PDB file of C-alpha atoms in Angstrom:
ATOM      1  CA  MET Z   1     102.475  64.334  94.730  1.00 80.00           C
ATOM      2  CA  ILE Z   2     104.755  66.587  96.795  1.00 90.00           C
ATOM      3  CA  ASP Z   3     108.272  67.105  95.450  1.00 90.00           C
ATOM      4  CA  LYS Z   4     110.194  67.569  98.698  1.00 87.00           C
ATOM      5  CA  THR Z   5     113.089  69.254  96.886  1.00 91.00           C
ATOM      6  CA  LYS Z   6     110.796  72.006  95.618  1.00 92.00           C
ATOM      7  CA  GLY Z   7     108.070  72.073  98.237  1.00 95.00           C
ATOM      8  CA  TYR Z   8     104.411  72.862  97.643  1.00 97.00           C
ATOM      9  CA  MET Z   9     103.380  74.185  94.250  1.00 96.00           C
ATOM     10  CA  PRO Z  10     100.200  76.016  93.156  1.00 96.00           C
ATOM     11  CA  THR Z  11      99.150  72.918  91.229  1.00 95.00           C
ATOM     12  CA  ASN Z  12      99.236  70.669  94.304  1.00 96.00           C
ATOM     13  CA  THR Z  13      95.826  70.034  95.824  1.00 96.00           C
ATOM     14  CA  MET Z  14      94.978  71.269  99.311  1.00 96.00           C
ATOM     15  CA  ARG Z  15      94.315  67.641 100.235  1.00 95.00           C
ATOM     16  CA  GLU Z  16      97.929  66.796  99.339  1.00 96.00           C
ATOM     17  CA  LEU Z  17      99.241  69.581 101.560  1.00 96.00           C
ATOM     18  CA  ILE Z  18      97.201  68.456 104.563  1.00 95.00           C
ATOM     19  CA  ARG Z  19      98.111  64.812 104.084  1.00 95.00           C
ATOM     20  CA  ASP Z  20     101.761  65.831 103.920  1.00 96.00           C
ATOM     21  CA  ASN Z  21     101.552  68.015 107.051  1.00 96.00           C
ATOM     22  CA  SER Z  22      98.400  68.112 109.149  1.00 94.00           C
ATOM     23  CA  MET Z  23      99.951  70.963 111.177  1.00 93.00           C
ATOM     24  CA  LEU Z  24      98.995  73.229 108.256  1.00 96.00           C
ATOM     25  CA  LEU Z  25      95.335  73.151 109.339  1.00 95.00           C
ATOM     26  CA  PRO Z  26      95.696  76.117 111.749  1.00 95.00           C
ATOM     27  CA  ALA Z  27      97.594  78.060 109.071  1.00 95.00           C
ATOM     28  CA  ILE Z  28      94.843  77.440 106.513  1.00 96.00           C
ATOM     29  CA  SER Z  29      92.299  78.755 108.986  1.00 95.00           C
ATOM     30  CA  ARG Z  30      94.430  81.852 109.702  1.00 97.00           C
ATOM     31  CA  PHE Z  31      94.377  82.686 106.011  1.00 97.00           C
ATOM     32  CA  ASP Z  32      90.559  82.731 106.249  1.00 95.00           C
ATOM     33  CA  ILE Z  33      90.308  79.826 103.817  1.00 96.00           C
ATOM     34  CA  ASP Z  34      87.049  77.915 104.082  1.00 94.00           C
ATOM     35  CA  PHE Z  35      87.239  74.167 104.588  1.00 94.00           C
ATOM     36  CA  GLY Z  36      85.335  71.867 102.265  1.00 94.00           C
ATOM     37  CA  PHE Z  37      87.642  72.548  99.316  1.00 93.00           C
ATOM     38  CA  GLY Z  38      87.596  68.939  98.095  1.00 93.00           C
ATOM     39  CA  ASP Z  39      90.377  68.073  95.658  1.00 94.00           C
ATOM     40  CA  GLN Z  40      90.856  71.558  94.276  1.00 96.00           C
ATOM     41  CA  PRO Z  41      94.408  72.800  93.637  1.00 96.00           C
ATOM     42  CA  VAL Z  42      95.943  75.426  95.884  1.00 97.00           C
ATOM     43  CA  VAL Z  43      95.770  78.106  93.194  1.00 97.00           C
ATOM     44  CA  ARG Z  44      92.007  77.626  92.777  1.00 97.00           C
ATOM     45  CA  VAL Z  45      91.325  77.606  96.526  1.00 97.00           C
ATOM     46  CA  CYS Z  46      93.312  80.824  96.987  1.00 97.00           C
ATOM     47  CA  GLU Z  47      91.419  82.485  94.135  1.00 97.00           C
ATOM     48  CA  GLU Z  48      88.041  81.534  95.589  1.00 95.00           C
ATOM     49  CA  ASN Z  49      88.994  82.801  99.068  1.00 96.00           C
ATOM     50  CA  HIS Z  50      90.736  85.971  97.823  1.00 96.00           C
ATOM     51  CA  VAL Z  51      94.075  84.953  99.354  1.00 96.00           C
ATOM     52  CA  ASP Z  52      97.407  85.957  97.814  1.00 96.00           C
ATOM     53  CA  LEU Z  53      98.810  82.740  96.320  1.00 96.00           C
ATOM     54  CA  ASN Z  54     102.524  83.542  96.736  1.00 96.00           C
ATOM     55  CA  THR Z  55     102.071  84.404 100.414  1.00 97.00           C
ATOM     56  CA  PHE Z  56     100.119  81.226 101.138  1.00 98.00           C
ATOM     57  CA  ILE Z  57     102.631  78.978  99.351  1.00 97.00           C
ATOM     58  CA  CYS Z  58     105.589  80.703 101.047  1.00 97.00           C
ATOM     59  CA  VAL Z  59     104.156  80.310 104.572  1.00 97.00           C
ATOM     60  CA  CYS Z  60     103.074  76.692 104.052  1.00 97.00           C
ATOM     61  CA  ASN Z  61     106.490  75.709 102.711  1.00 97.00           C
ATOM     62  CA  LEU Z  62     108.249  77.421 105.617  1.00 97.00           C
ATOM     63  CA  LEU Z  63     105.978  75.744 108.184  1.00 96.00           C
ATOM     64  CA  SER Z  64     106.666  72.362 106.603  1.00 96.00           C
ATOM     65  CA  GLY Z  65     110.430  72.769 106.378  1.00 95.00           C
ATOM     66  CA  TYR Z  66     110.529  73.015 102.588  1.00 96.00           C
ATOM     67  CA  PRO Z  67     112.377  75.616 100.456  1.00 95.00           C
ATOM     68  CA  PHE Z  68     110.371  78.838 100.447  1.00 95.00           C
ATOM     69  CA  ASN Z  69     110.458  81.960  98.320  1.00 93.00           C
ATOM     70  CA  SER Z  70     109.325  85.266  99.819  1.00 91.00           C
ATOM     71  CA  GLY Z  71     109.591  87.142  96.530  1.00 88.00           C
ATOM     72  CA  GLY Z  72     106.351  88.693  95.356  1.00 90.00           C
ATOM     73  CA  ILE Z  73     104.386  88.012  98.511  1.00 93.00           C
ATOM     74  CA  SER Z  74     101.809  90.426  99.923  1.00 95.00           C
ATOM     75  CA  LEU Z  75     102.760  92.149 103.173  1.00 95.00           C
ATOM     76  CA  THR Z  76      99.095  92.953 103.738  1.00 95.00           C
ATOM     77  CA  THR Z  77      98.106  89.274 103.472  1.00 96.00           C
ATOM     78  CA  LEU Z  78     101.036  88.211 105.640  1.00 97.00           C
ATOM     79  CA  MET Z  79     100.160  90.700 108.393  1.00 97.00           C
ATOM     80  CA  SER Z  80      96.528  89.562 108.312  1.00 97.00           C
ATOM     81  CA  TYR Z  81      97.690  85.966 108.755  1.00 98.00           C
ATOM     82  CA  LEU Z  82      99.949  86.909 111.691  1.00 97.00           C
ATOM     83  CA  LYS Z  83      97.225  88.956 113.404  1.00 97.00           C
ATOM     84  CA  LYS Z  84      94.808  86.026 113.180  1.00 97.00           C
ATOM     85  CA  ALA Z  85      97.516  83.777 114.630  1.00 97.00           C
ATOM     86  CA  HIS Z  86      97.828  86.205 117.560  1.00 97.00           C
ATOM     87  CA  THR Z  87      94.060  86.032 118.083  1.00 97.00           C
ATOM     88  CA  ALA Z  88      94.137  82.222 118.007  1.00 97.00           C
ATOM     89  CA  PHE Z  89      96.928  82.046 120.597  1.00 96.00           C
ATOM     90  CA  LEU Z  90      95.347  84.564 122.966  1.00 97.00           C
ATOM     91  CA  ASN Z  91      91.660  83.672 122.612  1.00 97.00           C
ATOM     92  CA  VAL Z  92      91.697  79.939 121.909  1.00 96.00           C
ATOM     93  CA  THR Z  93      94.919  77.993 122.506  1.00 96.00           C
ATOM     94  CA  LEU Z  94      96.195  79.504 125.761  1.00 96.00           C
ATOM     95  CA  PRO Z  95      92.761  79.730 127.475  1.00 96.00           C
ATOM     96  CA  LYS Z  96      92.130  76.069 126.554  1.00 95.00           C
ATOM     97  CA  ILE Z  97      95.441  75.020 128.107  1.00 94.00           C
ATOM     98  CA  ARG Z  98      94.608  76.945 131.264  1.00 93.00           C
ATOM     99  CA  ARG Z  99      91.230  75.216 131.613  1.00 92.00           C
ATOM    100  CA  GLN Z 100      92.899  71.818 131.223  1.00 90.00           C
ATOM    101  CA  LEU Z 101      95.553  72.692 133.815  1.00 88.00           C
ATOM    102  CA  ILE Z 102      92.856  73.703 136.289  1.00 87.00           C
ATOM    103  CA  ASP Z 103      91.011  70.429 135.639  1.00 85.00           C
ATOM    104  CA  GLY Z 104      94.314  68.665 136.253  1.00 81.00           C
ATOM    105  CA  ILE Z 105      94.738  70.487 139.570  1.00 77.00           C
ATOM    106  CA  ASN Z 106      91.276  69.401 140.683  1.00 73.00           C
ATOM    107  CA  ASN Z 107      92.383  65.803 140.155  1.00 66.00           C
ATOM    108  CA  SER Z 108      95.726  66.262 141.908  1.00 60.00           C
ATOM    109  CA  VAL Z 109      96.748  65.859 145.535  1.00 57.00           C
ATOM    110  CA  THR Z 110      99.455  68.559 145.406  1.00 59.00           C
ATOM    111  CA  ASN Z 111      97.254  71.584 144.993  1.00 63.00           C
ATOM    112  CA  GLU Z 112      99.590  74.194 146.524  1.00 69.00           C
ATOM    113  CA  VAL Z 113     102.347  73.489 144.024  1.00 74.00           C
ATOM    114  CA  SER Z 114      99.779  73.279 141.241  1.00 76.00           C
ATOM    115  CA  LEU Z 115      98.491  76.747 142.071  1.00 80.00           C
ATOM    116  CA  LEU Z 116     102.022  78.122 141.788  1.00 83.00           C
ATOM    117  CA  LEU Z 117     102.301  76.527 138.362  1.00 85.00           C
ATOM    118  CA  ILE Z 118      98.993  78.076 137.287  1.00 88.00           C
ATOM    119  CA  ARG Z 119     100.304  81.451 138.421  1.00 90.00           C
ATOM    120  CA  PHE Z 120     103.487  80.810 136.401  1.00 90.00           C
ATOM    121  CA  PHE Z 121     101.323  80.085 133.348  1.00 93.00           C
ATOM    122  CA  ASP Z 122      99.168  83.188 133.901  1.00 94.00           C
ATOM    123  CA  ASP Z 123     102.270  85.391 134.118  1.00 93.00           C
ATOM    124  CA  TYR Z 124     103.502  83.835 130.884  1.00 93.00           C
ATOM    125  CA  VAL Z 125     100.184  84.585 129.142  1.00 95.00           C
ATOM    126  CA  VAL Z 126     100.476  88.232 130.216  1.00 95.00           C
ATOM    127  CA  GLU Z 127     103.931  88.397 128.579  1.00 93.00           C
ATOM    128  CA  VAL Z 128     102.650  86.802 125.374  1.00 94.00           C
ATOM    129  CA  LYS Z 129      99.681  89.174 125.259  1.00 95.00           C
ATOM    130  CA  ARG Z 130     101.913  92.213 125.755  1.00 93.00           C
ATOM    131  CA  HIS Z 131     104.287  90.988 123.042  1.00 93.00           C
ATOM    132  CA  MET Z 132     101.561  90.298 120.492  1.00 94.00           C
ATOM    133  CA  GLU Z 133      99.622  93.485 121.206  1.00 95.00           C
ATOM    134  CA  TYR Z 134     102.843  95.458 120.666  1.00 93.00           C
ATOM    135  CA  GLU Z 135     103.276  93.780 117.289  1.00 94.00           C
ATOM    136  CA  ASN Z 136      99.650  94.463 116.346  1.00 95.00           C
ATOM    137  CA  GLU Z 137      99.592  98.083 117.456  1.00 93.00           C
ATOM    138  CA  VAL Z 138     103.167  99.264 116.828  1.00 91.00           C
ATOM    139  CA  ILE Z 139     105.020  96.990 114.404  1.00 93.00           C
ATOM    140  CA  PHE Z 140     102.152  96.312 112.004  1.00 95.00           C
ATOM    141  CA  SER Z 141     101.077  99.972 112.105  1.00 93.00           C
ATOM    142  CA  TYR Z 142     104.653 100.964 111.239  1.00 92.00           C
ATOM    143  CA  ILE Z 143     104.662  98.529 108.310  1.00 93.00           C
ATOM    144  CA  GLU Z 144     101.366  99.935 107.032  1.00 93.00           C
ATOM    145  CA  LYS Z 145     102.897 103.423 107.073  1.00 91.00           C
ATOM    146  CA  LEU Z 146     105.881 102.112 105.099  1.00 91.00           C
ATOM    147  CA  GLN Z 147     103.503 100.636 102.545  1.00 90.00           C
ATOM    148  CA  SER Z 148     102.009 104.116 102.157  1.00 89.00           C
ATOM    149  CA  GLY Z 149     105.482 105.509 101.457  1.00 87.00           C
ATOM    150  CA  ASN Z 150     106.018 107.104 104.882  1.00 87.00           C
ATOM    151  CA  ILE Z 151     109.354 106.513 106.600  1.00 83.00           C
ATOM    152  CA  ASP Z 152     109.759 107.155 110.347  1.00 78.00           C
ATOM    153  CA  SER Z 153     113.114 108.757 111.165  1.00 72.00           C
ATOM    154  CA  ASP Z 154     112.780 107.786 114.853  1.00 76.00           C
ATOM    155  CA  PHE Z 155     112.158 104.039 114.394  1.00 82.00           C
ATOM    156  CA  LYS Z 156     113.750 101.265 112.359  1.00 84.00           C
ATOM    157  CA  ILE Z 157     112.575  97.655 112.165  1.00 88.00           C
ATOM    158  CA  GLY Z 158     116.104  96.481 112.983  1.00 83.00           C
ATOM    159  CA  SER Z 159     115.784  97.824 116.526  1.00 80.00           C
ATOM    160  CA  TYR Z 160     112.821  95.484 117.015  1.00 81.00           C
ATOM    161  CA  SER Z 161     114.244  92.419 115.256  1.00 74.00           C
ATOM    162  CA  VAL Z 162     117.319  92.387 117.544  1.00 65.00           C
ATOM    163  CA  ASP Z 163     115.132  91.700 120.600  1.00 68.00           C
ATOM    164  CA  HIS Z 164     112.491  89.620 118.809  1.00 75.00           C
ATOM    165  CA  GLU Z 165     111.970  86.321 120.664  1.00 79.00           C
ATOM    166  CA  PRO Z 166     109.765  83.282 119.949  1.00 77.00           C
ATOM    167  CA  MET Z 167     108.000  83.432 123.377  1.00 83.00           C
ATOM    168  CA  ALA Z 168     108.169  79.626 123.727  1.00 85.00           C
ATOM    169  CA  GLU Z 169     110.966  79.176 126.286  1.00 85.00           C
ATOM    170  CA  LYS Z 170     108.837  79.625 129.436  1.00 85.00           C
ATOM    171  CA  LEU Z 171     106.163  77.351 128.030  1.00 87.00           C
ATOM    172  CA  ASN Z 172     108.831  74.699 127.563  1.00 87.00           C
ATOM    173  CA  ASP Z 173     109.962  75.200 131.182  1.00 89.00           C
ATOM    174  CA  LEU Z 174     106.400  74.699 132.427  1.00 86.00           C
ATOM    175  CA  LYS Z 175     106.040  71.536 130.370  1.00 85.00           C
ATOM    176  CA  ASP Z 176     109.317  70.113 131.717  1.00 87.00           C
ATOM    177  CA  ILE Z 177     108.331  70.854 135.336  1.00 85.00           C
ATOM    178  CA  PHE Z 178     105.088  68.920 134.934  1.00 80.00           C
ATOM    179  CA  ILE Z 179     106.723  66.019 133.089  1.00 81.00           C
ATOM    180  CA  TYR Z 180     109.925  65.555 135.090  1.00 82.00           C
ATOM    181  CA  HIS Z 181     109.321  67.023 138.550  1.00 78.00           C
ATOM    182  CA  TYR Z 182     105.589  67.094 139.316  1.00 75.00           C
ATOM    183  CA  LYS Z 183     104.556  63.976 141.266  1.00 73.00           C
ATOM    184  CA  GLN Z 184     100.994  62.962 140.509  1.00 70.00           C
ATOM    185  CA  SER Z 185      98.837  59.970 139.770  1.00 70.00           C
ATOM    186  CA  ALA Z 186      97.449  59.180 136.344  1.00 66.00           C
ATOM    187  CA  ASN Z 187      95.674  62.357 135.244  1.00 77.00           C
ATOM    188  CA  PRO Z 188      94.156  62.498 131.726  1.00 85.00           C
ATOM    189  CA  HIS Z 189      93.336  66.208 132.081  1.00 83.00           C
ATOM    190  CA  LEU Z 190      96.945  67.090 132.794  1.00 84.00           C
ATOM    191  CA  SER Z 191      98.202  64.788 130.040  1.00 87.00           C
ATOM    192  CA  SER Z 192      95.895  66.537 127.586  1.00 89.00           C
ATOM    193  CA  ALA Z 193      97.146  69.938 128.767  1.00 88.00           C
ATOM    194  CA  LEU Z 194     100.770  68.861 128.326  1.00 90.00           C
ATOM    195  CA  PHE Z 195     100.050  67.653 124.804  1.00 92.00           C
ATOM    196  CA  ASP Z 196      98.457  70.996 123.944  1.00 93.00           C
ATOM    197  CA  ILE Z 197     101.417  72.828 125.518  1.00 93.00           C
ATOM    198  CA  ILE Z 198     103.776  70.867 123.258  1.00 93.00           C
ATOM    199  CA  MET Z 199     101.662  71.698 120.198  1.00 93.00           C
ATOM    200  CA  CYS Z 200     101.403  75.359 121.228  1.00 94.00           C
ATOM    201  CA  GLU Z 201     105.162  75.535 121.734  1.00 93.00           C
ATOM    202  CA  ARG Z 202     105.689  74.145 118.238  1.00 93.00           C
ATOM    203  CA  ASP Z 203     103.095  76.567 116.823  1.00 94.00           C
ATOM    204  CA  LEU Z 204     104.809  79.524 118.502  1.00 94.00           C
ATOM    205  CA  MET Z 205     108.198  78.525 117.107  1.00 93.00           C
ATOM    206  CA  THR Z 206     106.925  78.265 113.528  1.00 94.00           C
ATOM    207  CA  HIS Z 207     105.015  81.541 114.006  1.00 94.00           C
ATOM    208  CA  PHE Z 208     108.308  83.135 115.055  1.00 94.00           C
ATOM    209  CA  ASP Z 209     109.994  81.694 111.939  1.00 94.00           C
ATOM    210  CA  VAL Z 210     107.414  83.314 109.665  1.00 96.00           C
ATOM    211  CA  GLU Z 211     107.997  86.683 111.338  1.00 94.00           C
ATOM    212  CA  ASN Z 212     111.778  86.372 111.514  1.00 93.00           C
ATOM    213  CA  LYS Z 213     112.510  84.751 108.152  1.00 94.00           C
ATOM    214  CA  VAL Z 214     109.807  86.311 105.966  1.00 96.00           C
ATOM    215  CA  LEU Z 215     108.200  89.395 107.496  1.00 95.00           C
ATOM    216  CA  LEU Z 216     111.197  91.227 108.970  1.00 93.00           C
ATOM    217  CA  PRO Z 217     113.530  90.802 105.947  1.00 93.00           C
ATOM    218  CA  LEU Z 218     110.775  92.115 103.645  1.00 94.00           C
ATOM    219  CA  VAL Z 219     110.170  95.105 105.907  1.00 93.00           C
ATOM    220  CA  GLU Z 220     113.893  95.865 106.108  1.00 92.00           C
ATOM    221  CA  LYS Z 221     114.063  95.790 102.302  1.00 91.00           C
ATOM    222  CA  LEU Z 222     111.057  98.125 101.961  1.00 91.00           C
ATOM    223  CA  GLU Z 223     112.504 100.401 104.629  1.00 90.00           C
ATOM    224  CA  SER Z 224     115.880 100.597 102.839  1.00 89.00           C
ATOM    225  CA  THR Z 225     114.180 101.382  99.523  1.00 88.00           C
ATOM    226  CA  LEU Z 226     112.205 104.244 101.060  1.00 88.00           C
ATOM    227  CA  ILE Z 227     115.296 105.651 102.794  1.00 84.00           C
ATOM    228  CA  VAL Z 228     117.191 105.694  99.492  1.00 84.00           C
ATOM    229  CA  GLN Z 229     114.257 107.424  97.782  1.00 83.00           C
ATOM    230  CA  LYS Z 230     113.980 109.976 100.593  1.00 78.00           C
ATOM    231  CA  ASP Z 231     117.714 110.758 100.468  1.00 76.00           C
ATOM    232  CA  LYS Z 232     117.498 111.207  96.700  1.00 76.00           C
ATOM    233  CA  LEU Z 233     114.582 113.623  96.986  1.00 74.00           C
ATOM    234  CA  GLU Z 234     116.342 115.601  99.708  1.00 68.00           C
ATOM    235  CA  LYS Z 235     119.500 115.901  97.577  1.00 70.00           C
ATOM    236  CA  GLU Z 236     117.421 117.073  94.618  1.00 65.00           C
ATOM    237  CA  ALA Z 237     115.704 119.618  96.860  1.00 61.00           C
ATOM    238  CA  VAL Z 238     119.080 120.908  98.071  1.00 58.00           C
ATOM    239  CA  GLY Z 239     120.221 121.191  94.459  1.00 58.00           C
ATOM    240  CA  ASP Z 240     117.148 123.249  93.611  1.00 56.00           C
ATOM    241  CA  ASN Z 241     117.662 125.472  96.638  1.00 53.00           C
ATOM    242  CA  GLU Z 242     121.243 126.204  95.611  1.00 55.00           C
ATOM    243  CA  ASN Z 243     119.893 127.972  92.544  1.00 55.00           C
ATOM    244  CA  GLU Z 244     117.583 130.144  94.626  1.00 59.00           C
ATOM    245  CA  SER Z 245     118.318 133.318  96.522  1.00 66.00           C
ATOM    246  CA  PRO Z 246     119.637 132.410 100.015  1.00 69.00           C
ATOM    247  CA  ALA Z 247     116.978 134.675 101.519  1.00 74.00           C
ATOM    248  CA  ASN Z 248     114.284 132.398 100.052  1.00 79.00           C
ATOM    249  CA  LEU Z 249     115.490 129.645 102.361  1.00 81.00           C
ATOM    250  CA  LEU Z 250     114.139 131.638 105.302  1.00 85.00           C
ATOM    251  CA  SER Z 251     110.547 131.730 106.477  1.00 86.00           C
ATOM    252  CA  ASP Z 252     108.814 135.086 106.997  1.00 87.00           C
ATOM    253  CA  ARG Z 253     109.302 134.756 110.760  1.00 88.00           C
ATOM    254  CA  GLU Z 254     113.008 133.993 110.308  1.00 88.00           C
ATOM    255  CA  LYS Z 255     113.377 137.086 108.097  1.00 89.00           C
ATOM    256  CA  GLU Z 256     111.765 139.183 110.836  1.00 90.00           C
ATOM    257  CA  ILE Z 257     114.280 137.856 113.330  1.00 90.00           C
ATOM    258  CA  VAL Z 258     117.210 138.470 110.940  1.00 88.00           C
ATOM    259  CA  LYS Z 259     116.007 142.068 110.560  1.00 89.00           C
ATOM    260  CA  CYS Z 260     115.822 142.529 114.343  1.00 89.00           C
ATOM    261  CA  LEU Z 261     119.272 141.033 114.803  1.00 87.00           C
ATOM    262  CA  ALA Z 262     120.710 143.289 112.099  1.00 86.00           C
ATOM    263  CA  LEU Z 263     119.203 146.262 113.939  1.00 87.00           C
ATOM    264  CA  GLY Z 264     121.143 145.233 117.031  1.00 86.00           C
ATOM    265  CA  MET Z 265     118.229 143.966 119.141  1.00 88.00           C
ATOM    266  CA  SER Z 266     118.818 141.443 121.951  1.00 89.00           C
ATOM    267  CA  THR Z 267     117.049 138.082 122.245  1.00 88.00           C
ATOM    268  CA  LYS Z 268     114.692 139.484 124.903  1.00 90.00           C
ATOM    269  CA  GLU Z 269     113.917 142.574 122.846  1.00 90.00           C
ATOM    270  CA  ILE Z 270     113.109 140.441 119.825  1.00 89.00           C
ATOM    271  CA  ALA Z 271     110.892 138.162 121.924  1.00 89.00           C
ATOM    272  CA  ASP Z 272     108.975 141.159 123.280  1.00 89.00           C
ATOM    273  CA  LYS Z 273     108.602 142.766 119.858  1.00 89.00           C
ATOM    274  CA  LEU Z 274     107.343 139.609 118.162  1.00 88.00           C
ATOM    275  CA  CYS Z 275     105.337 138.354 121.178  1.00 89.00           C
ATOM    276  CA  ILE Z 276     107.167 135.039 121.354  1.00 87.00           C
ATOM    277  CA  SER Z 277     109.370 133.432 124.006  1.00 86.00           C
ATOM    278  CA  ALA Z 278     113.123 133.932 124.247  1.00 85.00           C
ATOM    279  CA  PHE Z 279     113.501 130.189 123.793  1.00 83.00           C
ATOM    280  CA  THR Z 280     111.627 130.365 120.461  1.00 87.00           C
ATOM    281  CA  VAL Z 281     113.877 133.223 119.333  1.00 87.00           C
ATOM    282  CA  SER Z 282     116.965 131.144 120.153  1.00 87.00           C
ATOM    283  CA  THR Z 283     115.536 128.189 118.224  1.00 86.00           C
ATOM    284  CA  HIS Z 284     114.918 130.399 115.184  1.00 86.00           C
ATOM    285  CA  ARG Z 285     118.467 131.751 115.421  1.00 88.00           C
ATOM    286  CA  ARG Z 286     119.904 128.220 115.345  1.00 86.00           C
ATOM    287  CA  ASN Z 287     117.762 127.379 112.328  1.00 86.00           C
ATOM    288  CA  ILE Z 288     118.856 130.585 110.553  1.00 86.00           C
ATOM    289  CA  ASN Z 289     122.515 129.826 111.212  1.00 85.00           C
ATOM    290  CA  SER Z 290     122.046 126.280 109.926  1.00 83.00           C
ATOM    291  CA  LYS Z 291     120.250 127.356 106.736  1.00 83.00           C
ATOM    292  CA  LEU Z 292     122.612 130.196 105.861  1.00 83.00           C
ATOM    293  CA  GLY Z 293     125.868 128.852 107.240  1.00 82.00           C
ATOM    294  CA  ILE Z 294     126.392 132.238 108.937  1.00 81.00           C
ATOM    295  CA  HIS Z 295     127.543 132.257 112.556  1.00 76.00           C
ATOM    296  CA  SER Z 296     128.670 135.834 113.294  1.00 79.00           C
ATOM    297  CA  SER Z 297     126.502 138.892 113.918  1.00 80.00           C
ATOM    298  CA  ALA Z 298     128.542 141.051 111.533  1.00 79.00           C
ATOM    299  CA  ALA Z 299     128.118 138.584 108.671  1.00 81.00           C
ATOM    300  CA  LEU Z 300     124.401 138.354 109.373  1.00 83.00           C
ATOM    301  CA  VAL Z 301     124.082 142.156 109.138  1.00 82.00           C
ATOM    302  CA  ILE Z 302     125.806 142.132 105.742  1.00 80.00           C
ATOM    303  CA  PHE Z 303     123.552 139.276 104.577  1.00 84.00           C
ATOM    304  CA  ALA Z 304     120.455 141.242 105.653  1.00 83.00           C
ATOM    305  CA  ILE Z 305     121.591 144.338 103.749  1.00 83.00           C
ATOM    306  CA  LEU Z 306     122.542 142.447 100.566  1.00 81.00           C
ATOM    307  CA  ASN Z 307     119.204 140.600 100.504  1.00 84.00           C
ATOM    308  CA  ASN Z 308     117.095 143.726 101.169  1.00 85.00           C
ATOM    309  CA  ILE Z 309     115.864 142.445 104.521  1.00 86.00           C
ATOM    310  CA  VAL Z 310     117.041 145.661 106.188  1.00 85.00           C
ATOM    311  CA  ASP Z 311     118.018 149.092 104.829  1.00 83.00           C
ATOM    312  CA  ILE Z 312     121.646 150.061 105.337  1.00 78.00           C
ATOM    313  CA  SER Z 313     120.564 153.434 106.700  1.00 78.00           C
ATOM    314  CA  ASP Z 314     118.768 151.731 109.581  1.00 76.00           C
ATOM    315  CA  VAL Z 315     121.785 149.721 110.683  1.00 73.00           C
ATOM    316  CA  LYS Z 316     123.745 151.280 113.529  1.00 65.00           C
TER     317      LYS Z 316
END
């Protein structure tokens, strides 16, 4: 028996979940759970199919409108579920709708308008494909790097979540055009397509909820944790460096450039001597200034002498 105040529990049977919400069938498939599970409880079915229990329960409760808890779920399992949902939309659901729309056109007397609507649908599919491929290739790859402890200083998940959309609005527009504005005789093919459009729209919205309410908050939390850890390590590294000789902060190449500068050589002369570009010399000079906090030539000469980078007798 389902307690609607608590939602699905590990002890509920899979049969109870499906009887409560038959819309869970696609989700079960996207978790790679085999059908034919009889009256087994959710916990047993997840064990047999090697599916993280907390992730499965969380997603099913969210899809059914029950209280859900994202604590302790597996990001790896969740991403696998979302990728399989993308595959189902792109390879099964949307192509099926298109075939039904074309069958509907063949039974319609207003073919010119129908062709425009097919083109509208095809353009929409291109948008959905681009959106989902971006998630697969960029967002999920970024999350996998986070899971490995690598933080990207040039990208944050928040910049994606701001523009994250459910991709269902245009599908709803197409449905409304057919239902309210498209004059046609009784057409079972088109009616079937419209039903599938409605179901796909609902599926896309719940898919968006899983991403927006479960995936993105978890990623933001992981991201914040890694940023805090990185900042801590950097502060510890700075503390260690403060106890070292300032000259040890410089690379061998930077020490060569400090020596040349102390000897009064110009940027071009240094570039020629070291066989590098003037631009590279300038970049090294900025890095030296930043590391040492020294911004005048005279101070740099004194630094070079005090740290045995150049002999005082060689300085003009």
